[in-house]
PDB file of C-alpha atoms in Angstrom:
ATOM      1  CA  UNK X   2     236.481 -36.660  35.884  1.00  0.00           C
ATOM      2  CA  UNK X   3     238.142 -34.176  34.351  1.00  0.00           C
ATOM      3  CA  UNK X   4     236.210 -30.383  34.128  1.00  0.00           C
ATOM      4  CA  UNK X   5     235.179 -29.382  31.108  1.00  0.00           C
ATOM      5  CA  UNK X   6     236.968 -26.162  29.629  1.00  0.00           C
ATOM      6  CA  UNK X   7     234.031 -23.731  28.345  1.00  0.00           C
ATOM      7  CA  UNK X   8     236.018 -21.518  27.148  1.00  0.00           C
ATOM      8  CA  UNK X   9     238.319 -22.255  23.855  1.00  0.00           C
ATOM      9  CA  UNK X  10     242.476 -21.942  23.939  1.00  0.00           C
ATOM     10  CA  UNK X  11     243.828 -18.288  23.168  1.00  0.00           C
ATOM     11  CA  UNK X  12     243.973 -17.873  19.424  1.00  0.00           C
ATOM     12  CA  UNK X  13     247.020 -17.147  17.805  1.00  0.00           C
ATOM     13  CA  UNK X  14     248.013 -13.458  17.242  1.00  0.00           C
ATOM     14  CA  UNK X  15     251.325 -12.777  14.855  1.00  0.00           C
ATOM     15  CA  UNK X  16     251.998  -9.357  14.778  1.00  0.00           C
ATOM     16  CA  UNK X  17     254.986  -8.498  12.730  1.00  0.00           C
ATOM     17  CA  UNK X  18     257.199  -5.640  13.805  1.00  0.00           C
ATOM     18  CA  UNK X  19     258.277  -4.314  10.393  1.00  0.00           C
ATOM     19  CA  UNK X  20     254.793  -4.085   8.745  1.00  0.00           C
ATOM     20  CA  UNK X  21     252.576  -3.595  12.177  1.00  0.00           C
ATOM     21  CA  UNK X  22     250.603  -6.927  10.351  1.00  0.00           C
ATOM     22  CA  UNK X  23     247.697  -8.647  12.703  1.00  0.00           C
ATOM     23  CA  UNK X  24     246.867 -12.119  12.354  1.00  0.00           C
ATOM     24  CA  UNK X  25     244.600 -14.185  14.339  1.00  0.00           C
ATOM     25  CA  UNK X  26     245.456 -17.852  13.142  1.00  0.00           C
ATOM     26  CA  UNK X  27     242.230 -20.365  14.380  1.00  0.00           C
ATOM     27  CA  UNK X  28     242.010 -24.084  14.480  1.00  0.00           C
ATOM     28  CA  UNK X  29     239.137 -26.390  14.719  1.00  0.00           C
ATOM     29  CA  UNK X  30     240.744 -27.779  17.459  1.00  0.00           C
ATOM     30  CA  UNK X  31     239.803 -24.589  19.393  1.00  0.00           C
ATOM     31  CA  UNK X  32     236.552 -25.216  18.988  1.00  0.00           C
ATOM     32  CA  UNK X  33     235.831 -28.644  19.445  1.00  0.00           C
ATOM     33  CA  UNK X  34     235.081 -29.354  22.926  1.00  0.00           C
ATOM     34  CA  UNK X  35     233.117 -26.390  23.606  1.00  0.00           C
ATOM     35  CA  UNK X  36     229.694 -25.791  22.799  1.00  0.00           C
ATOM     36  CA  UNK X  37     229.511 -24.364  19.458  1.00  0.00           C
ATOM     37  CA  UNK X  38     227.833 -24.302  15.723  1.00  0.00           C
ATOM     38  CA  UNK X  39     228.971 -26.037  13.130  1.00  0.00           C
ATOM     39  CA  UNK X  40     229.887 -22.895  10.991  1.00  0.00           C
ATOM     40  CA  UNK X  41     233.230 -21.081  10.294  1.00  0.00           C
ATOM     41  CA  UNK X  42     231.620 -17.548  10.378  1.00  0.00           C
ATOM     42  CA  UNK X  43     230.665 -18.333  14.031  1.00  0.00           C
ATOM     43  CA  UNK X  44     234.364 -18.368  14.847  1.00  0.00           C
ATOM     44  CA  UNK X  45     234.927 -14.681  13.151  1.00  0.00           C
ATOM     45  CA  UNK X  46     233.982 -13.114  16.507  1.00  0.00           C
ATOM     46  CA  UNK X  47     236.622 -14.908  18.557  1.00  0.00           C
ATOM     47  CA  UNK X  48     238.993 -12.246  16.397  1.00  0.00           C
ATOM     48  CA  UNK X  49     239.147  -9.034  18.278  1.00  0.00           C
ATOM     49  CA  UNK X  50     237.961  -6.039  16.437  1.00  0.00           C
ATOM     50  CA  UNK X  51     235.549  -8.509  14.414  1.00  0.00           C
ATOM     51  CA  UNK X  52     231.793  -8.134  14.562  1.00  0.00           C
ATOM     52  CA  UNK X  53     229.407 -10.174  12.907  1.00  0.00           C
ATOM     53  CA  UNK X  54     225.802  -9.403  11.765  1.00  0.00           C
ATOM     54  CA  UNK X  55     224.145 -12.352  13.717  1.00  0.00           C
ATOM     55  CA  UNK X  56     224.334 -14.627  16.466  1.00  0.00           C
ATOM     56  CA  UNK X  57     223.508 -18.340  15.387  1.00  0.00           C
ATOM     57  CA  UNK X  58     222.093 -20.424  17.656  1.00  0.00           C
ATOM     58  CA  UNK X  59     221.892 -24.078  17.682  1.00  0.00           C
ATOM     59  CA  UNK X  60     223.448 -23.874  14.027  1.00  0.00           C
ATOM     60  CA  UNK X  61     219.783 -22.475  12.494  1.00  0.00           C
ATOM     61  CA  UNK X  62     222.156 -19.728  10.481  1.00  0.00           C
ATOM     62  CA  UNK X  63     224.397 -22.306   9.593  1.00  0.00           C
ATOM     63  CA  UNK X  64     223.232 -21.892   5.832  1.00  0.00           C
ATOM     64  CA  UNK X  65     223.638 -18.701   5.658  1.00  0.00           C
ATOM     65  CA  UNK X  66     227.239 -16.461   5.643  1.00  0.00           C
ATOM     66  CA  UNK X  67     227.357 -13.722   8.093  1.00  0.00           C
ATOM     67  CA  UNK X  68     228.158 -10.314   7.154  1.00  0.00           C
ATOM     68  CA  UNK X  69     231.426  -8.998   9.165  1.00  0.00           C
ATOM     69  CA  UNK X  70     233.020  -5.721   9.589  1.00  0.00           C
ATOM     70  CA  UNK X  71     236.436  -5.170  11.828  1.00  0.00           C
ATOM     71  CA  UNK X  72     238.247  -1.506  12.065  1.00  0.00           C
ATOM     72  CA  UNK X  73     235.679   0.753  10.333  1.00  0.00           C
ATOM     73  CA  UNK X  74     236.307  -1.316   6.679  1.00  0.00           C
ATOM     74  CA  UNK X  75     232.784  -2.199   4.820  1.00  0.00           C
ATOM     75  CA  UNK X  76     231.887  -5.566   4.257  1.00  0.00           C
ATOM     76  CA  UNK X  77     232.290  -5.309   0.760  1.00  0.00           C
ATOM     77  CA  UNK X  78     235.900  -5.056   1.589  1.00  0.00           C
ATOM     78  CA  UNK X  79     236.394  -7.886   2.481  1.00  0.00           C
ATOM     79  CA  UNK X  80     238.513 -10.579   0.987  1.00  0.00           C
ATOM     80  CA  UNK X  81     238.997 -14.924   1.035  1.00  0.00           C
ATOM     81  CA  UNK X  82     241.172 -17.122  -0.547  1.00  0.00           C
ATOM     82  CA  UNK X  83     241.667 -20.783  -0.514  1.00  0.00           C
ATOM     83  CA  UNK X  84     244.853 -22.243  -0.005  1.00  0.00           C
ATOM     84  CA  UNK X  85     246.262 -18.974  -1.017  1.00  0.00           C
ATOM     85  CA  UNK X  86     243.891 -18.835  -4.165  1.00  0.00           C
ATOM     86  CA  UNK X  87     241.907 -15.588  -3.891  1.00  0.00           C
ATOM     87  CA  UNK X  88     238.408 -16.860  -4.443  1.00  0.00           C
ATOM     88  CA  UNK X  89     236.234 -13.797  -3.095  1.00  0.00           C
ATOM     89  CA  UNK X  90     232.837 -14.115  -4.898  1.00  0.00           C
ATOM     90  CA  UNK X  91     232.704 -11.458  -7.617  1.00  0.00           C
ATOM     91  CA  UNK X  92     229.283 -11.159  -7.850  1.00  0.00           C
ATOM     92  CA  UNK X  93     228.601 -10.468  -4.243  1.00  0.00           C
ATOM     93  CA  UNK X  94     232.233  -8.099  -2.746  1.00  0.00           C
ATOM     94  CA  UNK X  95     233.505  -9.184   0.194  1.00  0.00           C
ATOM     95  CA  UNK X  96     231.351 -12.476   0.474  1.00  0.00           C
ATOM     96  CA  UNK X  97     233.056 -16.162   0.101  1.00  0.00           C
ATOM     97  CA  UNK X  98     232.134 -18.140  -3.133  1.00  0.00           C
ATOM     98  CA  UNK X  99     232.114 -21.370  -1.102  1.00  0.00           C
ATOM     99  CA  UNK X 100     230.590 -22.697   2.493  1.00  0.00           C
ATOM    100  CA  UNK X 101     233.266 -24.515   4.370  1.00  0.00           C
ATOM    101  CA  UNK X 102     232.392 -27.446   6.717  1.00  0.00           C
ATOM    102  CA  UNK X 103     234.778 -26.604  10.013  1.00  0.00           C
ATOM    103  CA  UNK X 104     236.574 -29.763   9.964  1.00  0.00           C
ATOM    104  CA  UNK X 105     238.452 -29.271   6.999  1.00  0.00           C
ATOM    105  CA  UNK X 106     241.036 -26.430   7.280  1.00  0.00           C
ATOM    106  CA  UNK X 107     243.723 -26.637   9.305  1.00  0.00           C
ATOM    107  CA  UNK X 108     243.835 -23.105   9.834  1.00  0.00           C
ATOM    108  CA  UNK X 109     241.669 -20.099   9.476  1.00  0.00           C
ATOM    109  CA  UNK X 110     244.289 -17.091   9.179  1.00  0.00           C
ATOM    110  CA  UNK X 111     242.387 -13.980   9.570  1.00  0.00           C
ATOM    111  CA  UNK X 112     244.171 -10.710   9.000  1.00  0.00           C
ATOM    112  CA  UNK X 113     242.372  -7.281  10.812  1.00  0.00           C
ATOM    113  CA  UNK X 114     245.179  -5.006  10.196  1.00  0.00           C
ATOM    114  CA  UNK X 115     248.610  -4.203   8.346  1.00  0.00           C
ATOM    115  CA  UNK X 116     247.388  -6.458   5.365  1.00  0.00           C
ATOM    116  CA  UNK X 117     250.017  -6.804   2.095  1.00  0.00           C
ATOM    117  CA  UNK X 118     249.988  -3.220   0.383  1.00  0.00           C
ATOM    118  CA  UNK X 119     249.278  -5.483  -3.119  1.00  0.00           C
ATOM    119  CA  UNK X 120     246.072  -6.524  -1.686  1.00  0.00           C
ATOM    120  CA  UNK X 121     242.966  -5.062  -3.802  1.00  0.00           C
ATOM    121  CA  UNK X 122     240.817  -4.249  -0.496  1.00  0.00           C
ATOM    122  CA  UNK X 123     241.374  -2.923   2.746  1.00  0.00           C
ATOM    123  CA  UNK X 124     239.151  -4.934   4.886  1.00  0.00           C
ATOM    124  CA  UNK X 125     239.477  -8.404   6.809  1.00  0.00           C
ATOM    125  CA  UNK X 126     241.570 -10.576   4.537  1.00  0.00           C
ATOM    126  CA  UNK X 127     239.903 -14.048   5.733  1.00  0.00           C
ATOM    127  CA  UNK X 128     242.193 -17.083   4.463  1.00  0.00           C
ATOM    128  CA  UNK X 129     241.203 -20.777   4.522  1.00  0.00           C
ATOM    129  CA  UNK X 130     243.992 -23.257   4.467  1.00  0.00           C
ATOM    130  CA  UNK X 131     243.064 -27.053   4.218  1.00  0.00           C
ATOM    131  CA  UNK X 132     244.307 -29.833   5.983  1.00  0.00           C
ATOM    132  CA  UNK X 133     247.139 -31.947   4.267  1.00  0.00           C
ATOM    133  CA  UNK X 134     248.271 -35.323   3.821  1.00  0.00           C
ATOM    134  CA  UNK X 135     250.691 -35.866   6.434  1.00  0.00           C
ATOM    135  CA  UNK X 136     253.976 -38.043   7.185  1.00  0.00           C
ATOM    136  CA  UNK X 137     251.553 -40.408   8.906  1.00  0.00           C
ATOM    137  CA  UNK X 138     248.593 -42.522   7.988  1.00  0.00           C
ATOM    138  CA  UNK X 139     245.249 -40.451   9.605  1.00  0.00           C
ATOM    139  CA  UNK X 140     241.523 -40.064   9.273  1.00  0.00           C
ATOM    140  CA  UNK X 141     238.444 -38.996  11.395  1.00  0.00           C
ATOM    141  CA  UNK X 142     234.755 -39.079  10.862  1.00  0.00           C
ATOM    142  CA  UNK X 143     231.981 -36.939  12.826  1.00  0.00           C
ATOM    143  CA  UNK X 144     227.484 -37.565  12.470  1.00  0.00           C
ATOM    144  CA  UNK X 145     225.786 -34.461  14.081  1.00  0.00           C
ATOM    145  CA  UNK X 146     221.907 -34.542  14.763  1.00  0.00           C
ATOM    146  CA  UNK X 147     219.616 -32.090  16.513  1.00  0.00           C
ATOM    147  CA  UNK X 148     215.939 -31.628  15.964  1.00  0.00           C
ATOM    148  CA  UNK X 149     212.848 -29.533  17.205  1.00  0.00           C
ATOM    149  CA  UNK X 150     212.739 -31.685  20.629  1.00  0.00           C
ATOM    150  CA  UNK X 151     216.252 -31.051  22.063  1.00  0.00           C
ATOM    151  CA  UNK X 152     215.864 -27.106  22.539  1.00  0.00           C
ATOM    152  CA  UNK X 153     213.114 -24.699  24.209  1.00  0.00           C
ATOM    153  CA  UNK X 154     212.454 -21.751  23.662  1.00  0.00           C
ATOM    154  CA  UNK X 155     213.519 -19.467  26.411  1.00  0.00           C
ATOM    155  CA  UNK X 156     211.474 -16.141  25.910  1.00  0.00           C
ATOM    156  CA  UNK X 157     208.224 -15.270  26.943  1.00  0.00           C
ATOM    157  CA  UNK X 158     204.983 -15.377  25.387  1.00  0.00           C
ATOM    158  CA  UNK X 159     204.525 -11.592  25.302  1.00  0.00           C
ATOM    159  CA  UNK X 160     207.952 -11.510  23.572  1.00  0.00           C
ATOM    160  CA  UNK X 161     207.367 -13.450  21.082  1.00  0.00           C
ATOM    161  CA  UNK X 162     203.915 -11.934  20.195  1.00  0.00           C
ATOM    162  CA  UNK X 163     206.075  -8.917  20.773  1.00  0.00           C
ATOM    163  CA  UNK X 164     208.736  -9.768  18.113  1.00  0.00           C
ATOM    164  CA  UNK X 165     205.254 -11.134  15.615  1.00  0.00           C
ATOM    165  CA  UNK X 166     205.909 -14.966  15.899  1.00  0.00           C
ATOM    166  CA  UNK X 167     203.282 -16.322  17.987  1.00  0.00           C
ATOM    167  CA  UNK X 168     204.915 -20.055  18.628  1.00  0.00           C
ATOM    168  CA  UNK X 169     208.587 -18.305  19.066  1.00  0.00           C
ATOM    169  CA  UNK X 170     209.862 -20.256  16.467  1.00  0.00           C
ATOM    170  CA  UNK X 171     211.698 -17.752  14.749  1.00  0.00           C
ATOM    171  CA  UNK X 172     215.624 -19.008  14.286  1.00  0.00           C
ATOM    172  CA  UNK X 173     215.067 -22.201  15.607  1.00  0.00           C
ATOM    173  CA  UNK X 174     216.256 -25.537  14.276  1.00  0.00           C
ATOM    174  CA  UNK X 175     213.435 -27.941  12.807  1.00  0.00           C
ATOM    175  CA  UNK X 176     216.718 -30.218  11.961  1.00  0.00           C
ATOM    176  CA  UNK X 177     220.260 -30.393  11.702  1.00  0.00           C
ATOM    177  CA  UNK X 178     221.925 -33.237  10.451  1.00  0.00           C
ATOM    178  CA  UNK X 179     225.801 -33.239   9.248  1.00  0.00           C
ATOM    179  CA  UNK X 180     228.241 -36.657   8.318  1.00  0.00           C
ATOM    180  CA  UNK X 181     231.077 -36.933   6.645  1.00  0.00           C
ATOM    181  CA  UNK X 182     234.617 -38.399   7.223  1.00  0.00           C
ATOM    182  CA  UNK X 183     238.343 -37.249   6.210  1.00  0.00           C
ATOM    183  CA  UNK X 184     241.867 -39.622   5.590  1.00  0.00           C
ATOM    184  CA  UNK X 185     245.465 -38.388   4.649  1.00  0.00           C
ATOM    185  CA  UNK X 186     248.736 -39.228   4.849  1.00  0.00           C
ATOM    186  CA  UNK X 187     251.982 -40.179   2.473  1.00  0.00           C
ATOM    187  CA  UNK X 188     251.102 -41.796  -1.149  1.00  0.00           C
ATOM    188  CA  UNK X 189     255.171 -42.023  -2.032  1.00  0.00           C
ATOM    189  CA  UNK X 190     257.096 -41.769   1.263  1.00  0.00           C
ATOM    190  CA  UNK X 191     259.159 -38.831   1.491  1.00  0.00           C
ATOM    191  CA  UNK X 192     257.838 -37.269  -2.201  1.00  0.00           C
ATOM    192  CA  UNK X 193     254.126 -37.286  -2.469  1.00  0.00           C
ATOM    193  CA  UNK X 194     251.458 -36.766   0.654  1.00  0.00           C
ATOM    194  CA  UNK X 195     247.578 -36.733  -0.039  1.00  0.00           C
ATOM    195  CA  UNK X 196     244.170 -35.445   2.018  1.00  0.00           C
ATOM    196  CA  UNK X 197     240.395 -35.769   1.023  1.00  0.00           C
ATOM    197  CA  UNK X 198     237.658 -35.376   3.036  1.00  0.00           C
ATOM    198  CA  UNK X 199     233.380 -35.600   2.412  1.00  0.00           C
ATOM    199  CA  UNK X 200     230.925 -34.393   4.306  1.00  0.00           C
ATOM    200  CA  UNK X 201     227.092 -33.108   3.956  1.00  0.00           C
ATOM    201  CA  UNK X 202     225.257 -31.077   5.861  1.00  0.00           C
ATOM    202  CA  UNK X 203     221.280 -30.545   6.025  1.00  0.00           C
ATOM    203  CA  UNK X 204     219.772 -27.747   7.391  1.00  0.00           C
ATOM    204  CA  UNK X 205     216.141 -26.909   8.371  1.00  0.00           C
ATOM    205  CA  UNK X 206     215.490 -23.887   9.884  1.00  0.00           C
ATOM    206  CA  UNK X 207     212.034 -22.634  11.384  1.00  0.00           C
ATOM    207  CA  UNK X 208     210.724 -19.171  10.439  1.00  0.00           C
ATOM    208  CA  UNK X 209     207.878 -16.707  11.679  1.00  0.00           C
ATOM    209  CA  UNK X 210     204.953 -18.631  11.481  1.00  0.00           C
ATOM    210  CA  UNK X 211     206.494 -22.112  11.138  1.00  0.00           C
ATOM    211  CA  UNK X 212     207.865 -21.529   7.544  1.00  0.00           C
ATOM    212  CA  UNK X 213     211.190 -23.640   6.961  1.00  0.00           C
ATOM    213  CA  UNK X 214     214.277 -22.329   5.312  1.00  0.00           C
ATOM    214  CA  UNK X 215     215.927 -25.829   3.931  1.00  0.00           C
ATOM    215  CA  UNK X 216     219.165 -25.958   2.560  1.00  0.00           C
ATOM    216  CA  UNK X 217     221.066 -28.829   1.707  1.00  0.00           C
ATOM    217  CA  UNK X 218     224.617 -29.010   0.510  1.00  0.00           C
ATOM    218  CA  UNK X 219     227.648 -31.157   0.328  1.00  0.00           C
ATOM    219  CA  UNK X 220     231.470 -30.701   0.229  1.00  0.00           C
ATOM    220  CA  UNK X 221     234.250 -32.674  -1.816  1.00  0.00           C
ATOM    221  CA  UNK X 222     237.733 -32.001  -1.125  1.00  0.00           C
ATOM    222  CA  UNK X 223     241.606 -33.413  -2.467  1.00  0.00           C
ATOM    223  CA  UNK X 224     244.765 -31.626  -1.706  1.00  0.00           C
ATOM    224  CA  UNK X 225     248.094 -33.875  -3.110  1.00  0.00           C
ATOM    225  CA  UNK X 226     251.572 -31.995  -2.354  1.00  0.00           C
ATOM    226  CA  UNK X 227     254.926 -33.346  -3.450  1.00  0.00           C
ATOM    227  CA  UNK X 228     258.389 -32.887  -3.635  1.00  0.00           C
ATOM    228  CA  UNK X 229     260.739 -33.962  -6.385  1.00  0.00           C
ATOM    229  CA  UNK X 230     263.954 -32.199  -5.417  1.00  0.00           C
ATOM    230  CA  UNK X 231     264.854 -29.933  -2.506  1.00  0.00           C
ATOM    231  CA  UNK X 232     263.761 -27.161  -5.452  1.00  0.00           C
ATOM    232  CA  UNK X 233     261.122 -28.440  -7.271  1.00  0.00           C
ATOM    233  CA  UNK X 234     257.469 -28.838  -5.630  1.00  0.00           C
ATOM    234  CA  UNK X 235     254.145 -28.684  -6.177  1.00  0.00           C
ATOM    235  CA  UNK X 236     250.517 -28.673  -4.847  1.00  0.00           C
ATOM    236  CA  UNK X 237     247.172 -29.839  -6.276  1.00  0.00           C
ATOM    237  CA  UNK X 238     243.688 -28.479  -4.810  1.00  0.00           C
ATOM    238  CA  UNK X 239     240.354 -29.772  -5.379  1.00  0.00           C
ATOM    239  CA  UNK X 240     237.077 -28.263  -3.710  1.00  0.00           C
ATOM    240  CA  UNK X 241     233.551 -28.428  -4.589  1.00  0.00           C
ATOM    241  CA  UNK X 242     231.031 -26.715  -2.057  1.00  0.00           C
ATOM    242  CA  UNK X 243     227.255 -27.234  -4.110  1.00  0.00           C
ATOM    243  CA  UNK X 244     224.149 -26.229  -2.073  1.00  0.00           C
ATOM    244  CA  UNK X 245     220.481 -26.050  -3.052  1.00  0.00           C
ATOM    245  CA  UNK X 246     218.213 -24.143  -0.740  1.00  0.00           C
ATOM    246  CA  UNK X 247     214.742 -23.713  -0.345  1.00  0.00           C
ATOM    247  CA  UNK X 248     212.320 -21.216   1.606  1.00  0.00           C
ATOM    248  CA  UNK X 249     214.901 -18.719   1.520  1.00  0.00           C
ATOM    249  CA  UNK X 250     213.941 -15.609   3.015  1.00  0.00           C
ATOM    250  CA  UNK X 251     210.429 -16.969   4.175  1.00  0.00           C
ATOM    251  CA  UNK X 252     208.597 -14.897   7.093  1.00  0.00           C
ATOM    252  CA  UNK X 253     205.269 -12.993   7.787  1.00  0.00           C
ATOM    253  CA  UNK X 254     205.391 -10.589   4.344  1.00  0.00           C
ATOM    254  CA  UNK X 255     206.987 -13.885   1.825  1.00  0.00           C
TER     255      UNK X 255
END
């Protein structure tokens, strides 16, 4: 049998010359036969000069976005787009408007340095691009499931008294449950190419003192391109991300 690799392929890095630009370009299939959540924040720290705010563990943080910093920039610097769409969430700087589940971009550009001057912010300029149709017929589908019964908890009792949960449940799965399923490929050969993909996710987290943190949420997605002359094209995106969530923030004092 062949080993298994436990340690993902080198990202990506273009660096150009003329405008001292870094970009780290990722791709789910990086992360697919390694162990790993389900969550495209976890693969921020795989970019050098990228920290995150938290470690997720067995996907229990998979409902929530992680706060990032790279190079001394804020977080509220920080800037997404969507298929080059800038969709940073105005009512929370520097945080993404959507969740995104990790099967459906193709690439996850992330740019720490050397950014376009006519970008508003100076921080990590995090861009999602989706999958597309394709010159041939393609689809996949993925079920995930963990519960309560396939971790432990690996700290000791005086720890966890210590840290004021006396089961150690704190960030721990209660359940995880994801499905969904993706097909592309040409509509009109040679002039018109479609993708769409579905997938839901649950996910029920345990808190200080057994509390649960539930959110649910579900992703739609369409991208159509085509080409009517060797000067003419187009694109059409689609993408819904809806989530409902409840127990946030539950612990000893809520």
């Amino acid at each position: 049998a062949t080993p298994l690799e436990t340690t993902p392929p080198a990202a990506s890095v273009m660096v150009d010359a003329g405008h001292a630009t870094i970009t780290t370009r990722l791709k789910p299939l990086q992360f697919q036969d390694i162990p790993h959540s389900r969550d495209l924040w976890t693969w921020l720290p795989t970019v050098a000069t990228v920290f995150t705010d938290r470690i997720n563990v067995g996907s229990a943080e998979s409902g929530h976005q992680s706060l990032f910093i790279a190079k001394g920039a804020p977080p509220s610097d920080n800037a997404w787009s969507l298929d080059g769409v800038p969709v940073t969430d105005m009512g929370s700087p520097g945080t993404s408007p959507f969740f995104y589940d990790v099967d459906s971009p193709a690439e996850f550009a992330v740019t720490t340095g050397g950014a376009d001057v006519r970008n508003a912010t100076p921080g990590v300029q995090a861009q999602v691009v989706l999958k597309s149709g394709g010159t041939q017929p393609h689809g996949g589908g993925r079920f995930y499931f963990e519960d309560d019964h396939l971790q432990t908890v690996n700290i000791s009792d005086e720890l966890a008294l210590a840290l004021g949960s006396p089961t150690g449940n704190s960030n721990r799965i209660d359940t995880y449950s994801e499905y969904g399923f993706d097909l592309g490929g040409p509509l009109l050969e040679n002039h018109v190419w479609v993708w769409g993909t579905v997938n839901k996710t649950n996910v029920t987290a345990l808190t200080f003192n057994d509390l649960t943190d539930q959110v649910q949420a579900h992703n739609y997605a369409l991208k159509a391109d085509g080409i009517l002359t060797d000067t003419i094209r187009g694109n059409f995106t689609f993408f819904e991300d809806a989530r409902t969530e409840n127990g946030r923030g539950a612990g000893v004092l809520r």
